Every structure is written in C-alpha cells, then in structure tokens.
C-alpha cells in the first residue's frame, strides 16, 4: 500500500508470506469458546470454481477468477516472471533472512517507482510491504481510521467506496472500524460512468471523508474516468478537504501501458493531495499465490 503526503507519502506494498493458524479442541474437556464460533459464509467464487471443475462439457470456460489461464484452463506464467525466477535461483546473494518490519527495502522502492514514476521525489514517499492488495487495504484502512480526524458529530471516519466495487472492500474497511458508505459510480442502464452522480455524492460527503478511488481498470466494471474528469474529481476532493485512498491492482491492464495507467494517481500527487495507495501485483504480474 502507498500513502502520499505533501511532505510525506506512504506506500503499503504487498508481500509474500507463509503463515498458518490453527486451533485444537479436546472432546473430553468442557465446552470452550470455540463452540460458539459461527461458520463463515461460503465463498461464492470458489463455489463457481468447484462447479467448473466438476463440469464435463468440453466447451466450458472459467470466468469466475481473474487470472491468466492457458487453453486447457491451467495457470499461465508470464515469460518475464519465469525469467525472473530463473535469475533468483542462481543468484548467490538471495537468502532466506528475515525481512525488516517494513519489508524488503529494494522491493518497496521499485514498487514506489512503478506507481509514482522513477522521477518521483523519494524523500516524500514512504512504503511498507504488506500481504498483497487485501493486506494493503487493511493496513491503509487501519491507518486512516486511527489518524484521520473524524468529521464533526461522527464517531467513525467515513470512507466512500464506489458502487459497485471489489466485494472485499466493504468487509475490510468495516473491520478497520470505518463507516463504509457508497458513492454512485456506474450507470448500468447506459453502461457508462455515472459521472454526475459521482460528483454529487462526493459533494454531499462530510468534509474530511476518505474517498476510495480505483487507480485504473475499475473492478468490476472496467470503466474509468477520462483525464479531464479525473482533474475535476481532484479539484472537488481538494475543495472538500477529503482524503484520497487509491487502490491499484491492474496497472498496465487498462491501456496496456503501465505508465499511462498511473496517470490518475500521478495527477493527484502533482495537485498536492495527501495520497494513500494500496498497490498489488497479483493480477498484472500473475503472482496470485505469492501475495505480492
């Protein structure tokens, strides 16, 4: 993930991690608190994936998970990723040492450059490695919930997320202790951006709210504002003293040009906004299991 301030910006970036959590209960003991833990809801996407596996129709196509697949439906690794892995295997300097609490510094710096540009002033950027985009949203949401002043009369920091948005945004920010609200984004009747509704809702949001923005290739619609519209959105957010939280999971996917896809984020930085950025590489680099 990334956070950007006028004098300091922070990037909460994404890391690989291998961890496990487990509990053991003994049947010969009195009931424990674990007996009252409710079963979580089933994962709708995984359910579709299982249905795909069990389907015997040769014409089947799996469209439930956004991942690179070959013609047989198996994961396809980008040649550039495979080449990088080969280099790592023979690099004598690579080891299994613990990373610092902020993560791999070289990785963080490269990720910051990828998002903000290699000519960005690194003295105004700060980044930490997190568990992919989900972890970045969680760390960024917790940070904002803790440090952003609550609007007058509110006991939680409000965060406005587009309608629709990535489904996990709602649960993540709720669990960060934020007041999750929606702003209009997409008009399903016209299949276009609901620009007028978006502007109206951001105008009506309490001054000093957090506004979640998809940096490019909006999930799930794929519909992004034009650069002229981004400029107007930037001006409005500045006038309302809102706080910007960008989520960037698809840099390079929207246009095929990673530099062009960073235009909205870089515009807001150039306009003087304090920016927080959740950045991940699971989708655009096909690094799903690495949690980067």
GROMACS .gro file of C-alpha atoms in nm:
model
  292
    1UNK     CA    1   0.000   0.000   0.000
    2UNK     CA    2   0.109   0.355  -0.055
    3UNK     CA    3   0.048   0.670   0.132
    4UNK     CA    4   0.139   1.010  -0.009
    5UNK     CA    5   0.154   1.329   0.197
    6UNK     CA    6   0.251   1.681   0.094
    7UNK     CA    7   0.573   1.627   0.284
    8UNK     CA    8   0.549   1.253   0.326
    9UNK     CA    9   0.379   0.978   0.127
   10UNK     CA   10   0.333   0.620   0.230
   11UNK     CA   11   0.305   0.310   0.017
   12UNK     CA   12   0.165  -0.006   0.166
   13UNK     CA   13   0.304  -0.260  -0.072
   14UNK     CA   14   0.246  -0.622  -0.099
   15UNK     CA   15   0.443  -0.916   0.024
   16UNK     CA   16   0.465  -1.287   0.015
   17UNK     CA   17   0.413  -1.468   0.339
   18UNK     CA   18   0.385  -1.820   0.457
   19UNK     CA   19   0.180  -1.845   0.772
   20UNK     CA   20  -0.073  -2.077   0.925
   21UNK     CA   21  -0.324  -2.053   1.204
   22UNK     CA   22  -0.486  -2.349   1.372
   23UNK     CA   23  -0.669  -2.448   1.687
   24UNK     CA   24  -0.719  -2.781   1.858
   25UNK     CA   25  -1.010  -2.872   2.082
   26UNK     CA   26  -1.031  -3.178   2.303
   27UNK     CA   27  -1.362  -3.359   2.322
   28UNK     CA   28  -1.301  -3.469   2.681
   29UNK     CA   29  -1.292  -3.110   2.807
   30UNK     CA   30  -1.577  -2.876   2.891
   31UNK     CA   31  -1.709  -2.669   2.600
   32UNK     CA   32  -1.479  -2.384   2.505
   33UNK     CA   33  -1.543  -2.051   2.339
   34UNK     CA   34  -1.472  -2.227   2.009
   35UNK     CA   35  -1.810  -2.399   2.035
   36UNK     CA   36  -1.976  -2.062   1.978
   37UNK     CA   37  -1.773  -1.956   1.674
   38UNK     CA   38  -2.016  -1.941   1.379
   39UNK     CA   39  -1.933  -2.098   1.047
   40UNK     CA   40  -1.834  -1.838   0.791
   41UNK     CA   41  -2.033  -1.794   0.471
   42UNK     CA   42  -1.922  -1.998   0.169
   43UNK     CA   43  -1.702  -1.827  -0.087
   44UNK     CA   44  -1.919  -1.766  -0.392
   45UNK     CA   45  -1.624  -1.751  -0.631
   46UNK     CA   46  -1.469  -2.074  -0.505
   47UNK     CA   47  -1.809  -2.240  -0.535
   48UNK     CA   48  -1.820  -2.147  -0.903
   49UNK     CA   49  -1.464  -2.276  -0.944
   50UNK     CA   50  -1.566  -2.613  -0.798
   51UNK     CA   51  -1.865  -2.625  -1.032
   52UNK     CA   52  -1.629  -2.561  -1.323
   53UNK     CA   53  -1.405  -2.848  -1.219
   54UNK     CA   54  -1.694  -3.092  -1.197
   55UNK     CA   55  -1.844  -2.986  -1.532
   56UNK     CA   56  -1.772  -3.240  -1.808
   57UNK     CA   57  -1.865  -3.020  -2.106
   58UNK     CA   58  -1.556  -2.970  -2.323
   59UNK     CA   59  -1.677  -2.622  -2.416
   60UNK     CA   60  -1.669  -2.494  -2.057
   61UNK     CA   61  -1.492  -2.167  -1.981
   62UNK     CA   62  -1.393  -2.050  -1.633
   63UNK     CA   63  -1.467  -1.677  -1.599
   64UNK     CA   64  -1.509  -1.659  -1.222
   65UNK     CA   65  -1.150  -1.579  -1.124
   66UNK     CA   66  -0.944  -1.301  -1.280
   67UNK     CA   67  -0.633  -1.500  -1.364
   68UNK     CA   68  -0.420  -1.586  -1.663
   69UNK     CA   69  -0.510  -1.931  -1.799
   70UNK     CA   70  -0.391  -2.132  -2.099
   71UNK     CA   71  -0.621  -2.310  -2.346
   72UNK     CA   72  -0.659  -2.602  -2.106
   73UNK     CA   73  -0.761  -2.380  -1.814
   74UNK     CA   74  -0.432  -2.415  -1.625
   75UNK     CA   75  -0.244  -2.116  -1.480
   76UNK     CA   76  -0.016  -1.948  -1.734
   77UNK     CA   77   0.305  -1.794  -1.605
   78UNK     CA   78   0.426  -1.482  -1.782
   79UNK     CA   79   0.762  -1.541  -1.957
   80UNK     CA   80   0.906  -1.235  -1.782
   81UNK     CA   81   0.809  -1.381  -1.444
   82UNK     CA   82   0.963  -1.719  -1.530
   83UNK     CA   83   1.284  -1.548  -1.638
   84UNK     CA   84   1.300  -1.352  -1.312
   85UNK     CA   85   1.252  -1.673  -1.113
   86UNK     CA   86   1.540  -1.836  -1.301
   87UNK     CA   87   1.766  -1.544  -1.213
   88UNK     CA   88   1.672  -1.568  -0.846
   89UNK     CA   89   1.753  -1.939  -0.835
   90UNK     CA   90   2.115  -1.881  -0.937
   91UNK     CA   91   2.169  -1.550  -0.754
   92UNK     CA   92   2.414  -1.624  -0.468
   93UNK     CA   93   2.307  -1.314  -0.277
   94UNK     CA   94   1.950  -1.436  -0.235
   95UNK     CA   95   1.888  -1.594   0.106
   96UNK     CA   96   1.606  -1.666   0.348
   97UNK     CA   97   1.692  -1.398   0.600
   98UNK     CA   98   1.411  -1.224   0.786
   99UNK     CA   99   1.299  -0.904   0.619
  100UNK     CA  100   1.285  -0.583   0.825
  101UNK     CA  101   0.950  -0.486   0.973
  102UNK     CA  102   0.880  -0.255   0.675
  103UNK     CA  103   0.961  -0.532   0.429
  104UNK     CA  104   1.221  -0.571   0.154
  105UNK     CA  105   1.351  -0.216   0.102
  106UNK     CA  106   1.459  -0.274  -0.259
  107UNK     CA  107   1.123  -0.425  -0.346
  108UNK     CA  108   0.938  -0.134  -0.184
  109UNK     CA  109   1.149   0.125  -0.368
  110UNK     CA  110   1.093  -0.044  -0.705
  111UNK     CA  111   0.720  -0.066  -0.640
  112UNK     CA  112   0.707   0.302  -0.545
  113UNK     CA  113   0.885   0.391  -0.868
  114UNK     CA  114   0.644   0.175  -1.066
  115UNK     CA  115   0.344   0.360  -0.921
  116UNK     CA  116   0.470   0.716  -0.880
  117UNK     CA  117   0.732   0.724  -1.155
  118UNK     CA  118   1.108   0.678  -1.144
  119UNK     CA  119   1.148   1.057  -1.123
  120UNK     CA  120   0.932   1.081  -0.809
  121UNK     CA  121   1.082   1.256  -0.506
  122UNK     CA  122   1.156   0.956  -0.285
  123UNK     CA  123   1.207   1.181   0.018
  124UNK     CA  124   0.830   1.240   0.016
  125UNK     CA  125   0.740   0.873  -0.016
  126UNK     CA  126   0.724   0.602   0.248
  127UNK     CA  127   0.631   0.242   0.181
  128UNK     CA  128   0.582  -0.082   0.369
  129UNK     CA  129   0.536  -0.434   0.241
  130UNK     CA  130   0.201  -0.597   0.313
  131UNK     CA  131   0.010  -0.911   0.226
  132UNK     CA  132  -0.097  -0.822  -0.130
  133UNK     CA  133  -0.379  -0.580  -0.207
  134UNK     CA  134  -0.604  -0.716   0.065
  135UNK     CA  135  -0.337  -0.658   0.329
  136UNK     CA  136  -0.258  -0.314   0.188
  137UNK     CA  137  -0.623  -0.210   0.210
  138UNK     CA  138  -0.639  -0.341   0.565
  139UNK     CA  139  -0.323  -0.163   0.681
  140UNK     CA  140  -0.418   0.156   0.499
  141UNK     CA  141  -0.773   0.147   0.634
  142UNK     CA  142  -0.648   0.095   0.989
  143UNK     CA  143  -0.402   0.382   0.950
  144UNK     CA  144  -0.671   0.619   0.823
  145UNK     CA  145  -0.921   0.504   1.085
  146UNK     CA  146  -0.668   0.578   1.357
  147UNK     CA  147  -0.522   0.907   1.238
  148UNK     CA  148  -0.772   1.090   1.015
  149UNK     CA  149  -0.981   1.336   1.221
  150UNK     CA  150  -1.345   1.231   1.247
  151UNK     CA  151  -1.590   1.477   1.088
  152UNK     CA  152  -1.791   1.675   1.339
  153UNK     CA  153  -2.066   1.469   1.501
  154UNK     CA  154  -1.932   1.134   1.378
  155UNK     CA  155  -1.777   0.858   1.588
  156UNK     CA  156  -1.609   0.684   1.293
  157UNK     CA  157  -1.407   0.802   0.996
  158UNK     CA  158  -1.631   0.772   0.687
  159UNK     CA  159  -1.492   0.607   0.377
  160UNK     CA  160  -1.682   0.639   0.049
  161UNK     CA  161  -1.637   0.350  -0.193
  162UNK     CA  162  -1.773   0.331  -0.549
  163UNK     CA  163  -2.093   0.144  -0.627
  164UNK     CA  164  -2.008  -0.115  -0.745
  165UNK     CA  165  -1.662  -0.205  -0.619
  166UNK     CA  166  -1.445  -0.505  -0.532
  167UNK     CA  167  -1.656  -0.702  -0.282
  168UNK     CA  168  -1.382  -0.731  -0.019
  169UNK     CA  169  -1.355  -0.354   0.022
  170UNK     CA  170  -1.671  -0.346   0.232
  171UNK     CA  171  -1.566  -0.609   0.487
  172UNK     CA  172  -1.207  -0.484   0.505
  173UNK     CA  173  -1.297  -0.125   0.589
  174UNK     CA  174  -1.578  -0.227   0.822
  175UNK     CA  175  -1.326  -0.434   1.016
  176UNK     CA  176  -1.093  -0.134   1.023
  177UNK     CA  177  -1.359   0.049   1.224
  178UNK     CA  178  -1.457   0.284   0.942
  179UNK     CA  179  -1.805   0.399   0.844
  180UNK     CA  180  -1.839   0.245   0.496
  181UNK     CA  181  -2.058   0.446   0.259
  182UNK     CA  182  -2.117   0.434  -0.117
  183UNK     CA  183  -2.097   0.688  -0.395
  184UNK     CA  184  -2.256   0.644  -0.735
  185UNK     CA  185  -2.010   0.529  -0.998
  186UNK     CA  186  -2.163   0.321  -1.278
  187UNK     CA  187  -2.491   0.354  -1.467
  188UNK     CA  188  -2.598   0.003  -1.566
  189UNK     CA  189  -2.865   0.143  -1.800
  190UNK     CA  190  -2.618   0.333  -2.015
  191UNK     CA  191  -2.314   0.114  -1.941
  192UNK     CA  192  -2.123   0.432  -1.869
  193UNK     CA  193  -1.967   0.612  -1.576
  194UNK     CA  194  -2.232   0.789  -1.367
  195UNK     CA  195  -2.018   1.099  -1.356
  196UNK     CA  196  -2.292   1.340  -1.244
  197UNK     CA  197  -2.395   1.103  -0.962
  198UNK     CA  198  -2.033   1.060  -0.857
  199UNK     CA  199  -1.975   1.434  -0.837
  200UNK     CA  200  -2.299   1.494  -0.648
  201UNK     CA  201  -2.225   1.225  -0.389
  202UNK     CA  202  -1.869   1.345  -0.326
  203UNK     CA  203  -2.002   1.699  -0.283
  204UNK     CA  204  -2.253   1.575  -0.025
  205UNK     CA  205  -1.997   1.369   0.170
  206UNK     CA  206  -1.897   1.522   0.506
  207UNK     CA  207  -1.589   1.738   0.478
  208UNK     CA  208  -1.274   1.538   0.551
  209UNK     CA  209  -1.412   1.199   0.442
  210UNK     CA  210  -1.189   0.929   0.292
  211UNK     CA  211  -1.262   0.867  -0.079
  212UNK     CA  212  -1.160   0.530  -0.224
  213UNK     CA  213  -1.062   0.555  -0.591
  214UNK     CA  214  -0.967   0.274  -0.831
  215UNK     CA  215  -0.646   0.390  -0.998
  216UNK     CA  216  -0.733   0.225  -1.331
  217UNK     CA  217  -0.932  -0.065  -1.478
  218UNK     CA  218  -1.211  -0.021  -1.223
  219UNK     CA  219  -1.316  -0.350  -1.065
  220UNK     CA  220  -1.567  -0.484  -1.163
  221UNK     CA  221  -1.681  -0.253  -1.444
  222UNK     CA  222  -1.354  -0.168  -1.622
  223UNK     CA  223  -1.494   0.185  -1.665
  224UNK     CA  224  -1.258   0.468  -1.574
  225UNK     CA  225  -1.299   0.848  -1.576
  226UNK     CA  226  -1.128   1.045  -1.851
  227UNK     CA  227  -0.827   1.253  -1.752
  228UNK     CA  228  -1.043   1.565  -1.772
  229UNK     CA  229  -1.291   1.403  -1.533
  230UNK     CA  230  -1.009   1.294  -1.303
  231UNK     CA  231  -0.897   1.658  -1.289
  232UNK     CA  232  -1.247   1.769  -1.188
  233UNK     CA  233  -1.265   1.493  -0.925
  234UNK     CA  234  -0.929   1.605  -0.789
  235UNK     CA  235  -1.046   1.965  -0.763
  236UNK     CA  236  -1.365   1.863  -0.584
  237UNK     CA  237  -1.184   1.638  -0.335
  238UNK     CA  238  -0.941   1.919  -0.261
  239UNK     CA  239  -1.222   2.172  -0.209
  240UNK     CA  240  -1.395   1.937   0.036
  241UNK     CA  241  -1.070   1.853   0.217
  242UNK     CA  242  -1.131   1.484   0.156
  243UNK     CA  243  -0.857   1.220   0.187
  244UNK     CA  244  -0.763   1.011  -0.118
  245UNK     CA  245  -0.716   0.635  -0.096
  246UNK     CA  246  -0.621   0.479  -0.430
  247UNK     CA  247  -0.643   0.104  -0.490
  248UNK     CA  248  -0.421  -0.007  -0.780
  249UNK     CA  249  -0.441  -0.374  -0.871
  250UNK     CA  250  -0.439  -0.352  -1.251
  251UNK     CA  251  -0.166  -0.106  -1.352
  252UNK     CA  252  -0.090  -0.192  -1.713
  253UNK     CA  253  -0.420  -0.370  -1.775
  254UNK     CA  254  -0.639  -0.073  -1.868
  255UNK     CA  255  -0.434   0.057  -2.162
  256UNK     CA  256  -0.150  -0.191  -2.194
  257UNK     CA  257   0.086   0.086  -2.082
  258UNK     CA  258   0.182   0.083  -1.713
  259UNK     CA  259   0.293   0.446  -1.728
  260UNK     CA  260  -0.036   0.562  -1.878
  261UNK     CA  261  -0.233   0.363  -1.620
  262UNK     CA  262  -0.059   0.554  -1.340
  263UNK     CA  263  -0.176   0.889  -1.480
  264UNK     CA  264  -0.466   0.944  -1.238
  265UNK     CA  265  -0.256   0.870  -0.929
  266UNK     CA  266   0.028   1.090  -1.050
  267UNK     CA  267  -0.215   1.370  -1.135
  268UNK     CA  268  -0.346   1.373  -0.778
  269UNK     CA  269   0.010   1.377  -0.642
  270UNK     CA  270   0.102   1.668  -0.871
  271UNK     CA  271  -0.210   1.850  -0.750
  272UNK     CA  272  -0.080   1.836  -0.393
  273UNK     CA  273  -0.308   1.570  -0.243
  274UNK     CA  274  -0.208   1.358   0.054
  275UNK     CA  275  -0.242   1.016  -0.108
  276UNK     CA  276  -0.266   0.665   0.030
  277UNK     CA  277  -0.215   0.384  -0.221
  278UNK     CA  278  -0.284   0.013  -0.191
  279UNK     CA  279  -0.075  -0.147  -0.465
  280UNK     CA  280  -0.057  -0.511  -0.567
  281UNK     CA  281   0.097  -0.730  -0.836
  282UNK     CA  282  -0.116  -1.043  -0.810
  283UNK     CA  283  -0.318  -0.955  -1.120
  284UNK     CA  284  -0.092  -0.760  -1.353
  285UNK     CA  285   0.210  -0.987  -1.298
  286UNK     CA  286   0.011  -1.307  -1.247
  287UNK     CA  287   0.162  -1.356  -0.900
  288UNK     CA  288  -0.152  -1.489  -0.733
  289UNK     CA  289  -0.001  -1.727  -0.479
  290UNK     CA  290   0.294  -1.503  -0.389
  291UNK     CA  291   0.057  -1.248  -0.226
  292UNK     CA  292   0.254  -0.950  -0.357
   0.00000   0.00000   0.00000
